[in-house]
Short mmCIF file of C-alpha atoms in Angstrom, two decimals:
data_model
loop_
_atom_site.label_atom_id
_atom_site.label_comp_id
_atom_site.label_asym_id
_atom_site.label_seq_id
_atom_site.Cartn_x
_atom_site.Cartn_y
_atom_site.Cartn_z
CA UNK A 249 -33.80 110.89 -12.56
CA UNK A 250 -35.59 108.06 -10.72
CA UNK A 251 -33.77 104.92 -10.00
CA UNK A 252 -34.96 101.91 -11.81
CA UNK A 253 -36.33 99.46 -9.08
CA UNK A 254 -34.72 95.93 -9.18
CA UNK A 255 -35.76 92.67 -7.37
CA UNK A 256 -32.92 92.80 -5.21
CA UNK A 257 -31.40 95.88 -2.75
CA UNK A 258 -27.65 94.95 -3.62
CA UNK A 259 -28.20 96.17 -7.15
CA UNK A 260 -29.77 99.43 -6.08
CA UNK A 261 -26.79 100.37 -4.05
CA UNK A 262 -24.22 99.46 -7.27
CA UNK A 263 -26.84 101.66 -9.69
CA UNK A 264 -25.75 104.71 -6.76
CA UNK A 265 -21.97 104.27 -6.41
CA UNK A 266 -20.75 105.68 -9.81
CA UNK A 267 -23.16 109.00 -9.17
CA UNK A 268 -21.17 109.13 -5.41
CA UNK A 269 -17.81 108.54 -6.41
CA UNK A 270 -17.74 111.30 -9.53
CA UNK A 271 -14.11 112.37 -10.54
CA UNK A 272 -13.42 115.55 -7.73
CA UNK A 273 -11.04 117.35 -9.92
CA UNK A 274 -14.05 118.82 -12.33
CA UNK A 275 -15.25 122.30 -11.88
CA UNK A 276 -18.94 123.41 -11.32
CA UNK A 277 -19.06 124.36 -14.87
CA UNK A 278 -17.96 121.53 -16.49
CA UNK A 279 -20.43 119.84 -14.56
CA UNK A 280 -22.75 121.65 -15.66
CA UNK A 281 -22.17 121.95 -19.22
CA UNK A 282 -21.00 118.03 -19.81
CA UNK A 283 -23.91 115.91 -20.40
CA UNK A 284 -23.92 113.65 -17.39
CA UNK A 285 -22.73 109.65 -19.01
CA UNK A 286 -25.15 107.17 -19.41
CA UNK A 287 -26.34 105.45 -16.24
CA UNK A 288 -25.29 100.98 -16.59
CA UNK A 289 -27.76 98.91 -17.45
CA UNK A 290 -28.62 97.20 -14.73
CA UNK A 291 -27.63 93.48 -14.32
CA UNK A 292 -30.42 91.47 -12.72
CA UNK A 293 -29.33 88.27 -10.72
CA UNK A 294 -32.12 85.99 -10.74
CA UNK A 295 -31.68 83.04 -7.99
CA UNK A 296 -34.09 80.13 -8.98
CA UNK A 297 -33.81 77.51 -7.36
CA UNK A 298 -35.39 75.59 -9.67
CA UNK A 299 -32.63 76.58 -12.30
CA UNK A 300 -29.59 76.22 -9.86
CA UNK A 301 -30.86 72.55 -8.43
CA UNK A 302 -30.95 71.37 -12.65
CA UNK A 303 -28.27 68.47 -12.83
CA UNK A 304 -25.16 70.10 -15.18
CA UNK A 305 -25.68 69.47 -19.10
CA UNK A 306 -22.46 66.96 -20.83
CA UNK A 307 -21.96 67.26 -24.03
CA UNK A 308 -20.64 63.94 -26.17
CA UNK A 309 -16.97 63.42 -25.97
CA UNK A 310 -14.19 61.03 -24.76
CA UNK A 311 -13.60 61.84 -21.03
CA UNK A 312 -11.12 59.57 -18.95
CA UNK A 313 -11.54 57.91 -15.59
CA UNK A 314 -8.82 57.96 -13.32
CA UNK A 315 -9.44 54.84 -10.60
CA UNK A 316 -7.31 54.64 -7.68
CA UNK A 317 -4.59 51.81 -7.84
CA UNK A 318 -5.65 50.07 -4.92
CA UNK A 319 -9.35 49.81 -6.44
CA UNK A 320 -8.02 48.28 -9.54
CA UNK A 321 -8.89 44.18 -9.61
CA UNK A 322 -7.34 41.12 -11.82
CA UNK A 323 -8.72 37.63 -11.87
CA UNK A 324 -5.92 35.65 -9.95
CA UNK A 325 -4.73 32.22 -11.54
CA UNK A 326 -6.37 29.09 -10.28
CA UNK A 327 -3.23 27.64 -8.38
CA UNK A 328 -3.67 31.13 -6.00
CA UNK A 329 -6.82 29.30 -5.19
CA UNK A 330 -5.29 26.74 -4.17
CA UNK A 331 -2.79 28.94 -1.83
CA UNK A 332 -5.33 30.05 0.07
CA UNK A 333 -7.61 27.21 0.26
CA UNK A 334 -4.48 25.60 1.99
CA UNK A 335 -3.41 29.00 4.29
CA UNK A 336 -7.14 29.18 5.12
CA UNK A 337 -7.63 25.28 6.63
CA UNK A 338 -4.25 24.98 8.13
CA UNK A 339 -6.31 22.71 10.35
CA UNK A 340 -7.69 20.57 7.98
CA UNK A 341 -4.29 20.01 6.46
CA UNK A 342 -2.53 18.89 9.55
CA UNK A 343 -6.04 16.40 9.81
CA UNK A 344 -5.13 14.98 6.76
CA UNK A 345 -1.64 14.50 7.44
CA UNK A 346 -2.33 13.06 10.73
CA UNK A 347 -5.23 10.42 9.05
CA UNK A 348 -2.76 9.28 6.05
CA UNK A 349 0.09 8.67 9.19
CA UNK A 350 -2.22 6.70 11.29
CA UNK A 351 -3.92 5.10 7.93
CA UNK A 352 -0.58 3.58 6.89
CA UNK A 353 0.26 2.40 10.36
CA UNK A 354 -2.98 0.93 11.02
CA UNK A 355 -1.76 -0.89 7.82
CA UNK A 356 1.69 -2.01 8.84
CA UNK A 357 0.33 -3.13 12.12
CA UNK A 358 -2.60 -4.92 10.43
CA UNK A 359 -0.18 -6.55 7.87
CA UNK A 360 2.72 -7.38 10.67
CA UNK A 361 -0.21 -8.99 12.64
CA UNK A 362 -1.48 -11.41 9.96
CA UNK A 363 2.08 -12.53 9.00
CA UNK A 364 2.30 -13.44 12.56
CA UNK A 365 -0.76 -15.40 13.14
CA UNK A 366 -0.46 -16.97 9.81
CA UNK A 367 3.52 -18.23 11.06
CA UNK A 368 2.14 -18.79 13.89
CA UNK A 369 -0.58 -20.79 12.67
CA UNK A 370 1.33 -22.71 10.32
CA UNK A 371 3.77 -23.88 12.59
CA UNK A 372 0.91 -24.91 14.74
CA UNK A 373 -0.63 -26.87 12.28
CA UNK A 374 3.07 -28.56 11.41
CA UNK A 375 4.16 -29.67 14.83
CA UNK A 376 0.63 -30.52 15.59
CA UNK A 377 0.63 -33.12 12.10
CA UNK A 378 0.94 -36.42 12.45
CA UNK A 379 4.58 -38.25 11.38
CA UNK A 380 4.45 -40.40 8.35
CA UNK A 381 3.93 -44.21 9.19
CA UNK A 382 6.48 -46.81 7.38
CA UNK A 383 6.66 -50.29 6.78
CA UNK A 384 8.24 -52.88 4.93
CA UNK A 385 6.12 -54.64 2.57
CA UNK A 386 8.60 -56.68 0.81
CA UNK A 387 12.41 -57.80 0.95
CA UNK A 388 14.28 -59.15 -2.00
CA UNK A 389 17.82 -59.32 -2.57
CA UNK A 390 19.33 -59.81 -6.39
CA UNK A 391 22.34 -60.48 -7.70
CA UNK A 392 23.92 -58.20 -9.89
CA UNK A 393 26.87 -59.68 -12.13
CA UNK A 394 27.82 -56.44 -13.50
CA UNK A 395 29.66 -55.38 -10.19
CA UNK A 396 29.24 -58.98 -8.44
CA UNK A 397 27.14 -57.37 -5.54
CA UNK A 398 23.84 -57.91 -4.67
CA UNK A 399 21.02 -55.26 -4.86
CA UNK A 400 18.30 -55.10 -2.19
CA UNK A 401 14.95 -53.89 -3.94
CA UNK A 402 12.94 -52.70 -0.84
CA UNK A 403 9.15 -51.72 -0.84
CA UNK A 404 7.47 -49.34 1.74
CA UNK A 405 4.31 -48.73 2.59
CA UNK A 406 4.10 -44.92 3.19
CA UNK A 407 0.67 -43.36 5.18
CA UNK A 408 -0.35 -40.15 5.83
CA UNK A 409 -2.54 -39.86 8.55
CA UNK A 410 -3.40 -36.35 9.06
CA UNK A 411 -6.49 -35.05 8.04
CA UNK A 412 -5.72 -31.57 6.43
CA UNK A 413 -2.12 -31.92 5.76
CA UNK A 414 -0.25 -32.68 2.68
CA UNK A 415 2.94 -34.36 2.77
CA UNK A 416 5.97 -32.64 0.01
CA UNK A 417 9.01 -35.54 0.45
CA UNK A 418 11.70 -33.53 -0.87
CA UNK A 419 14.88 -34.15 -3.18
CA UNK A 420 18.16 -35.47 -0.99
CA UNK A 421 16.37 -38.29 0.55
CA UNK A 422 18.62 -41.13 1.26
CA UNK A 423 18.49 -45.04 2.71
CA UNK A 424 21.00 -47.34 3.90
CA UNK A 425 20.30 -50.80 4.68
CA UNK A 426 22.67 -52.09 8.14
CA UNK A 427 23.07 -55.61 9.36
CA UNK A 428 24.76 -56.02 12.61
CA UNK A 429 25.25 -52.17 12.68
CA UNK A 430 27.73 -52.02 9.64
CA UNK A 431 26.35 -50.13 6.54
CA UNK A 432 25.82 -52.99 3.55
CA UNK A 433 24.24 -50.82 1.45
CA UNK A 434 22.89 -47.08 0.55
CA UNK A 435 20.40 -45.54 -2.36
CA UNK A 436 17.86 -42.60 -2.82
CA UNK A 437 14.61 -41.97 -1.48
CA UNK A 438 12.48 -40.71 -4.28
CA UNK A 439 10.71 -37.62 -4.07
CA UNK A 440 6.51 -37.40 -4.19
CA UNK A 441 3.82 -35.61 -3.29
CA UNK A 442 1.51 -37.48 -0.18
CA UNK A 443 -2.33 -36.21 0.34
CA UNK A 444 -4.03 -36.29 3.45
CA UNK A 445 -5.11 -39.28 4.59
CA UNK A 446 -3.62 -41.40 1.93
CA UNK A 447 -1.01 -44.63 1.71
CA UNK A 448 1.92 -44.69 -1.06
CA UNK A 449 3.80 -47.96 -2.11
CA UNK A 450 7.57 -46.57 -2.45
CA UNK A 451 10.58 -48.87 -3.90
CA UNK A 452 13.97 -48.17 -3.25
CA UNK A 453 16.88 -50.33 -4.60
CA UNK A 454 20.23 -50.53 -2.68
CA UNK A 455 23.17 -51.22 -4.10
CA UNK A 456 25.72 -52.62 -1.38
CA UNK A 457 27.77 -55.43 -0.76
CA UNK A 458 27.44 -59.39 0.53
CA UNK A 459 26.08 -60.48 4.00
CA UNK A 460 29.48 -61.98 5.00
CA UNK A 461 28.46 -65.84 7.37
CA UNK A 462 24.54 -65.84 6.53
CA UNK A 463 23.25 -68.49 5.52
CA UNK A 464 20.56 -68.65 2.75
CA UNK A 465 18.12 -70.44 4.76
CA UNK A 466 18.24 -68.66 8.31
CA UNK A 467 16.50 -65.65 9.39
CA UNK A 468 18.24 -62.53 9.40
CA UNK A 469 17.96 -58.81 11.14
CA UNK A 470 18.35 -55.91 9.20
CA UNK A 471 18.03 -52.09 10.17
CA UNK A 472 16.73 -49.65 7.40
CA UNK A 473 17.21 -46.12 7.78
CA UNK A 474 16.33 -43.37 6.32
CA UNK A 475 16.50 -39.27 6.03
CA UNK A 476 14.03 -36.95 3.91
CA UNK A 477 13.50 -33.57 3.68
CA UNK A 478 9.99 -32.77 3.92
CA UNK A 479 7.37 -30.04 3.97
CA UNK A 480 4.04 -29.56 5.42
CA UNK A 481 1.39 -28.16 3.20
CA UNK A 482 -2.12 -26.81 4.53
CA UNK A 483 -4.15 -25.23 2.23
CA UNK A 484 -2.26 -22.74 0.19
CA UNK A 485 0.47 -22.69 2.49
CA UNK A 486 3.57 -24.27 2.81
CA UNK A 487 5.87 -24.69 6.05
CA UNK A 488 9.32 -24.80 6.74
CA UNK A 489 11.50 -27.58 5.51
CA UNK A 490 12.27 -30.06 8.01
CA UNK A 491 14.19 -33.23 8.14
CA UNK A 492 12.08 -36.54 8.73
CA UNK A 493 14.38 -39.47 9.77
CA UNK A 494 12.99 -43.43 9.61
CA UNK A 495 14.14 -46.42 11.33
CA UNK A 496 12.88 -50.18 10.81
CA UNK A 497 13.80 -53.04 12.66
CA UNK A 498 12.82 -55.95 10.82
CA UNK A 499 13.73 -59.75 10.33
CA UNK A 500 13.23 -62.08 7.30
CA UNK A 501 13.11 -65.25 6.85
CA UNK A 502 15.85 -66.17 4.06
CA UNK A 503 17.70 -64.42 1.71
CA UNK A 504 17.13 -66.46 -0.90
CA UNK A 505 13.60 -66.62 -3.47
CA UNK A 506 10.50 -65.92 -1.43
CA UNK A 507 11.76 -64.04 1.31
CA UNK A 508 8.92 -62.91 4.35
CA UNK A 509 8.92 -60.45 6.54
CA UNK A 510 8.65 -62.15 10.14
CA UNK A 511 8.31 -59.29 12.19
CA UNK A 512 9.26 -55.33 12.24
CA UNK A 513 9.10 -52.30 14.06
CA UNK A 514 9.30 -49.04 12.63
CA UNK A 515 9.65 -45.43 14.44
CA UNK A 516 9.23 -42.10 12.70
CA UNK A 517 10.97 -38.80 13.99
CA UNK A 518 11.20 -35.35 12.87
#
């Protein structure tokens, strides 16, 4: 019986194996008698490689991905942001430490150094002001009957004669009125504000006691003196209170109606 012929030599030698390998335990005549079985069909293999290169057919369905866990992502919150930003510019951090530290003692300095000059030029401008000038513009002694004493009503002429400085005559001011170096009599100095370059009549009243031997008619010496607390003022600013202390030497002619000042000299100190 011929063999069929196939495209490939393997299946020719599997067409010949079950005529080799026939059972051995049948006789001749069985053999001969026994129609011989049917030979296979043969299987053909076909290898085309345009077939077995075609991408593999899905059909519709639910299929599920497995990723790896350290592929999966998240959105991180924004403060992480921050983290980072920080971790990543440890540089710029310690800059901006370092510029708010020498920012805020660039200030003290600053501040410490204005404070100074502005003492410093305020005392300057205080110790460099002129004293207050004083004199005695009029002399009058009354009597009082209520406590038989008389009162001496005094008048001053007060000048300032700085330029740029303001004069503050401060509350606890007080005169006393001497004659032969024993105290007669004692008041208040009023308190007032004094511009630059400007003159101030001032009356004081003393209330004392009797000139003891003078005569109505003769000249007499009296010594006024007097202590104020005072400030400087420049501008806007104000010094230090400091104590301003007046003496006047000064003669008049009677103590009776009419009196004249004959002569005085009067020295300020501070």
């Amino acid at each position: 019986m011929p063999l069929p012929l196939t495209r490939d030599p393997s299946i020719s030698l599997l067409l010949l194996l079950p005529l080799l390998f026939t059972a051995p335990h049948c006789s001749m005549a069985e053999r001969a008698t026994s129609p011989p079985p049917p030979p296979p069909q043969p299987t053909l293999i076909l290898h085309d490689p345009v077939i077995s290169q075609s991408p593999p057919i899905f059909e519709s369905g639910t299929y599920v991905v497995q990723v790896p866990k350290d592929q999966i992502y998240r959105v991180p919150p924004p403060e992480n942001a921050l983290i980072v930003e920080r971790h990543r510019n440890p540089q710029q951090k310690k800059r901006t430490r370092y510029c708010s530290f020498f920012c805020c003692c660039f200030l003290i300095v600053a501040t410490a150094v204005i404070a100074i000059a502005l003492g410093i030029g305020l005392s300057f401008a205080f110790f460099k002001s002129k004293n207050p000038e004083f004199r005695v513009q009029r002399f009058i002694v009354k009597n009082n009957t209520s406590h038989h004493y008389p009162d001496y009503d005094i008048t001053l002429k007060v000048r300032n004669p700085n330029d740029k400085s303001d004069i503050l005559y401060m509350q606890g001011g007080v005169a006393s009125l001497l004659y032969k170096d024993q105290k007669m009599a004692a008041g208040k100095f009023p308190t007032f504000h004094q511009d630059n370059k400007n003159s101030t009549y001032i009356g004081i009243v003393l209330k004392g006691q009797s000139i003891k031997g003078a005569k109505p008619k003769m000249h007499v010496s009296f010594s006024l003196k007097i202590g104020i607390p005072a400030k400087m003022k420049t501008s806007s600013f104000i010094s230090g209170e400091v104590k301003i202390v007046v003496k006047c030497e000064f003669m008049v002619d009677t103590l009776a109606k009419g009196t004249r000042i004959l002569s005085q000299q009067c020295q300020t100190n501070r």
